[in-house]
Short mmCIF file of C-alpha atoms in Angstrom, two decimals:
data_model
loop_
_atom_site.label_atom_id
_atom_site.label_comp_id
_atom_site.label_asym_id
_atom_site.label_seq_id
_atom_site.Cartn_x
_atom_site.Cartn_y
_atom_site.Cartn_z
CA MET N 1 -45.75 12.47 -0.58
CA PRO N 2 -45.36 15.44 2.02
CA PHE N 3 -46.68 19.46 2.21
CA LEU N 4 -45.85 21.49 3.69
CA LEU N 5 -48.71 23.81 5.38
CA ARG N 6 -47.82 27.10 7.00
CA VAL N 7 -51.38 27.29 9.47
CA LEU N 8 -52.10 30.44 11.61
CA LEU N 9 -54.09 29.91 14.70
CA PRO N 10 -55.32 30.59 18.18
CA ASP N 11 -52.22 31.42 19.86
CA VAL N 12 -53.30 29.29 24.08
CA PRO N 13 -53.15 25.60 25.14
CA GLY N 14 -54.88 23.44 23.66
CA SER N 15 -54.85 25.10 19.49
CA LEU N 16 -52.07 23.12 17.82
CA GLY N 17 -53.45 19.29 19.66
CA ARG N 18 -56.98 20.68 17.86
CA VAL N 19 -55.40 21.51 14.55
CA ALA N 20 -52.83 18.29 14.89
CA THR N 21 -56.59 15.89 15.58
CA ALA N 22 -57.98 17.09 12.37
CA ILE N 23 -55.27 17.12 10.47
CA GLY N 24 -55.09 13.13 11.47
CA MET N 25 -58.80 12.54 11.11
CA ALA N 26 -58.66 13.73 7.20
CA GLY N 27 -56.13 11.05 6.99
CA GLY N 28 -52.60 13.48 7.90
CA ASP N 29 -49.24 12.13 9.79
CA ILE N 30 -47.54 14.54 10.81
CA GLU N 31 -44.87 14.76 10.66
CA ALA N 32 -42.57 17.24 12.20
CA ILE N 33 -43.77 20.79 14.19
CA GLU N 34 -42.52 23.86 13.65
CA ILE N 35 -43.23 27.59 15.39
CA VAL N 36 -42.45 31.03 13.18
CA GLU N 37 -43.15 33.48 15.18
CA HIS N 38 -46.48 34.52 17.77
CA ARG N 39 -48.19 37.68 17.09
CA ALA N 40 -48.63 39.08 20.52
CA ASP N 41 -51.21 42.25 18.23
CA ASP N 42 -53.79 39.74 17.45
CA GLY N 43 -52.82 37.09 19.63
CA THR N 44 -51.88 34.11 17.62
CA ALA N 45 -49.49 32.41 16.16
CA VAL N 46 -48.00 30.96 12.07
CA ASP N 47 -46.82 27.55 12.53
CA ASP N 48 -44.81 25.35 10.32
CA VAL N 49 -46.85 21.87 9.64
CA LEU N 50 -44.73 18.63 7.67
CA LEU N 51 -47.62 16.32 6.97
CA GLU N 52 -46.86 13.40 5.35
CA LEU N 53 -50.00 11.99 2.95
CA GLU N 54 -50.75 8.75 1.63
CA GLN N 55 -49.71 8.88 -1.91
CA GLY N 56 -52.42 10.36 -4.97
CA MET N 57 -54.10 12.09 -1.71
CA MET N 58 -54.38 15.53 -1.93
CA PRO N 59 -53.93 18.23 0.53
CA ASP N 60 -57.67 19.40 0.26
CA SER N 61 -59.04 17.48 3.38
CA VAL N 62 -56.42 18.54 6.18
CA VAL N 63 -56.82 22.08 4.75
CA SER N 64 -60.80 21.91 4.74
CA ALA N 65 -60.89 20.16 8.75
CA CYS N 66 -57.89 22.78 9.82
CA ASN N 67 -60.21 25.81 8.34
CA ALA N 68 -64.02 23.92 9.38
CA LEU N 69 -61.47 24.78 13.56
CA ASP N 70 -62.17 28.44 15.04
CA GLY N 71 -60.15 30.74 15.10
CA VAL N 72 -57.63 28.72 12.20
CA GLU N 73 -56.63 29.22 8.64
CA VAL N 74 -54.06 27.59 5.97
CA LEU N 75 -52.38 30.65 4.88
CA PHE N 76 -50.14 27.83 2.48
CA VAL N 77 -49.40 24.40 1.21
CA SER N 78 -47.28 23.16 -1.61
CA ARG N 79 -45.01 20.06 -1.51
CA TYR N 80 -42.05 19.34 0.64
CA PRO N 81 -38.70 18.20 -0.92
CA ALA N 82 -39.21 14.26 -0.88
CA GLY N 83 -35.93 13.74 2.05
CA GLY N 84 -36.56 17.47 3.45
CA ASN N 85 -36.57 18.01 6.83
CA LEU N 86 -37.39 21.13 8.77
CA MET N 87 -34.30 21.75 10.04
CA MET N 88 -33.72 23.63 13.68
CA ASP N 89 -31.83 27.17 14.10
CA LEU N 90 -28.77 25.33 16.31
CA GLU N 91 -28.50 22.15 13.99
CA ALA N 92 -27.84 25.01 11.31
CA VAL N 93 -24.75 26.57 14.03
CA GLU N 94 -23.47 23.53 14.48
CA GLU N 95 -22.78 22.71 10.46
CA LEU N 96 -21.20 26.36 10.74
CA THR N 97 -18.95 26.31 13.14
CA ALA N 98 -17.22 22.46 11.62
CA ALA N 99 -15.99 24.26 8.97
CA PRO N 100 -15.70 27.36 9.88
CA ASP N 101 -13.46 28.65 7.03
CA LYS N 102 -15.49 27.68 4.83
CA ALA N 103 -19.34 28.59 8.08
CA PHE N 104 -20.27 31.25 4.83
CA ASP N 105 -21.18 29.09 1.30
CA THR N 106 -21.91 26.01 4.77
CA LEU N 107 -25.08 28.98 5.41
CA VAL N 108 -26.33 28.91 1.51
CA ASP N 109 -26.21 25.14 1.71
CA LEU N 110 -28.09 25.06 4.01
CA LEU N 111 -30.58 27.81 4.28
CA PRO N 112 -33.31 26.09 1.80
CA ALA N 113 -33.84 23.68 4.47
CA THR N 114 -33.49 25.89 7.11
CA PHE N 115 -36.17 28.26 6.16
CA ARG N 116 -38.26 26.21 3.29
CA VAL N 117 -36.67 28.02 0.13
CA ASP N 118 -35.71 26.70 -3.23
CA TRP N 119 -32.16 28.52 -2.90
CA ALA N 120 -29.55 31.09 -1.24
CA ALA N 121 -27.31 32.36 -2.54
CA ARG N 122 -24.09 34.61 -1.85
CA VAL N 123 -23.91 37.29 -4.28
CA HIS N 124 -20.15 40.21 -3.78
CA ARG N 125 -21.07 43.90 -5.08
CA ALA N 126 -18.37 42.86 -8.04
CA LYS N 127 -18.70 40.48 -8.82
CA GLY N 128 -21.97 38.85 -8.91
CA VAL N 129 -23.54 35.48 -7.59
CA VAL N 130 -19.57 33.45 -6.07
CA TYR N 131 -21.51 30.71 -4.71
CA GLY N 132 -25.29 29.33 -4.67
CA THR N 133 -27.57 26.34 -3.88
CA SER N 134 -28.57 24.46 -7.57
CA ALA N 135 -31.63 26.35 -7.93
CA ALA N 136 -30.48 29.33 -7.13
CA PRO N 137 -29.63 32.25 -10.14
CA ASP N 138 -26.46 33.01 -12.31
CA GLU N 139 -26.91 36.05 -12.58
CA PHE N 140 -28.32 38.27 -8.97
CA GLU N 141 -27.27 42.24 -8.72
CA PHE N 142 -25.94 43.50 -5.40
CA VAL N 143 -28.24 45.68 -3.26
CA GLU N 144 -27.31 47.62 -0.64
CA ILE N 145 -28.77 46.75 2.84
CA GLU N 146 -28.05 47.56 6.24
CA ALA N 147 -30.43 45.34 7.48
CA PRO N 148 -32.37 41.84 7.25
CA THR N 149 -35.43 43.19 4.87
CA ARG N 150 -37.72 41.51 2.41
CA LEU N 151 -36.35 42.08 -1.02
CA GLU N 152 -38.56 43.61 -4.28
CA VAL N 153 -37.77 41.87 -7.65
CA PRO N 154 -39.34 44.34 -10.55
CA ASP N 155 -38.85 41.21 -12.95
CA ASP N 156 -39.77 38.82 -11.19
CA GLU N 157 -43.17 38.55 -9.48
CA VAL N 158 -43.27 35.04 -8.39
CA THR N 159 -40.88 35.02 -6.39
CA LEU N 160 -40.00 36.09 -2.79
CA PHE N 161 -36.57 37.09 -1.77
CA ALA N 162 -35.52 37.89 1.37
CA ALA N 163 -31.54 38.92 2.40
CA ALA N 164 -29.49 39.81 4.48
CA ARG N 165 -25.93 41.18 5.13
CA LEU N 166 -22.51 38.97 5.86
CA ASP N 167 -20.13 42.38 5.35
CA GLY N 168 -20.00 45.74 2.99
CA ASN N 169 -19.00 43.83 0.27
CA ASP N 170 -21.48 40.18 0.56
CA ILE N 171 -25.05 39.71 1.10
CA ILE N 172 -27.15 36.90 1.30
CA VAL N 173 -30.01 35.80 -0.66
CA ILE N 174 -32.33 33.53 -0.16
CA GLY N 175 -35.57 33.07 -2.83
CA ARG N 176 -38.72 30.74 -2.57
CA ARG N 177 -41.47 30.54 -5.40
CA GLY N 178 -44.74 31.00 -5.35
CA GLY N 179 -45.21 31.90 -1.43
CA PRO N 180 -45.15 31.96 1.88
CA GLU N 181 -44.22 35.87 2.96
CA PHE N 182 -41.92 35.78 4.54
CA ALA N 183 -42.44 36.67 8.12
CA GLU N 184 -41.14 38.98 9.92
CA SER N 185 -38.78 36.18 12.44
CA GLU N 186 -38.10 34.42 9.26
CA ILE N 187 -36.45 38.11 9.00
CA ALA N 188 -35.21 38.42 11.79
CA ARG N 189 -33.77 34.42 12.06
CA LEU N 190 -31.60 35.37 8.54
CA GLY N 191 -30.62 37.50 9.64
CA HIS N 192 -28.92 36.57 12.98
CA LEU N 193 -27.95 33.20 11.64
CA CYS N 194 -25.52 34.72 8.90
CA GLY N 195 -24.37 37.53 11.98
CA LEU N 196 -23.80 33.98 13.80
CA ALA N 197 -21.66 32.89 10.42
CA VAL N 198 -19.98 35.95 9.92
CA THR N 199 -18.87 35.15 13.82
CA ILE N 200 -17.54 31.54 13.27
CA ALA N 201 -16.11 32.92 10.00
CA ASN N 202 -14.16 35.64 11.86
CA ALA N 203 -12.63 33.67 14.86
#
């Protein structure tokens, strides 16, 4: 059974190796690791670890093993969709360039895997949701933004939202139920990918 761990650890050589060893000793099999961000202000890093556990095994022992390491803290753990993968930004760009005329919709389809979110949608100023993944809401109010940002939606206290602008009339919104919080680097990556999609679509 796949699980996703978001781990805070010292940004020094050997830290990730210690975490990997602890996960293995606790019965976890690491499938992939992605660096989410480096925090220069306090010398830490945040990594996402996709791991496989035997059927019926819960991640508690893995979390405890990681938290027992000096300077390491598991920020979030959740089940990961079967068949999911940690799609890197370059792979997403390859998909976008394969069909420039469909770049915006392709981006929406790719974002859940790229950012480990539950859904993504393209929201038009006048038309509302014009394209979304299967779990996206049918309605979402357009928000005027100039830069990629987290969104606050008072009616939903469970889902975390982030958005980036495509142009004056369209924004991309992603939703992550229950956490973890969107890191600053994820917000920047979302804006970067939206910018690339605009460039590719207009080429």
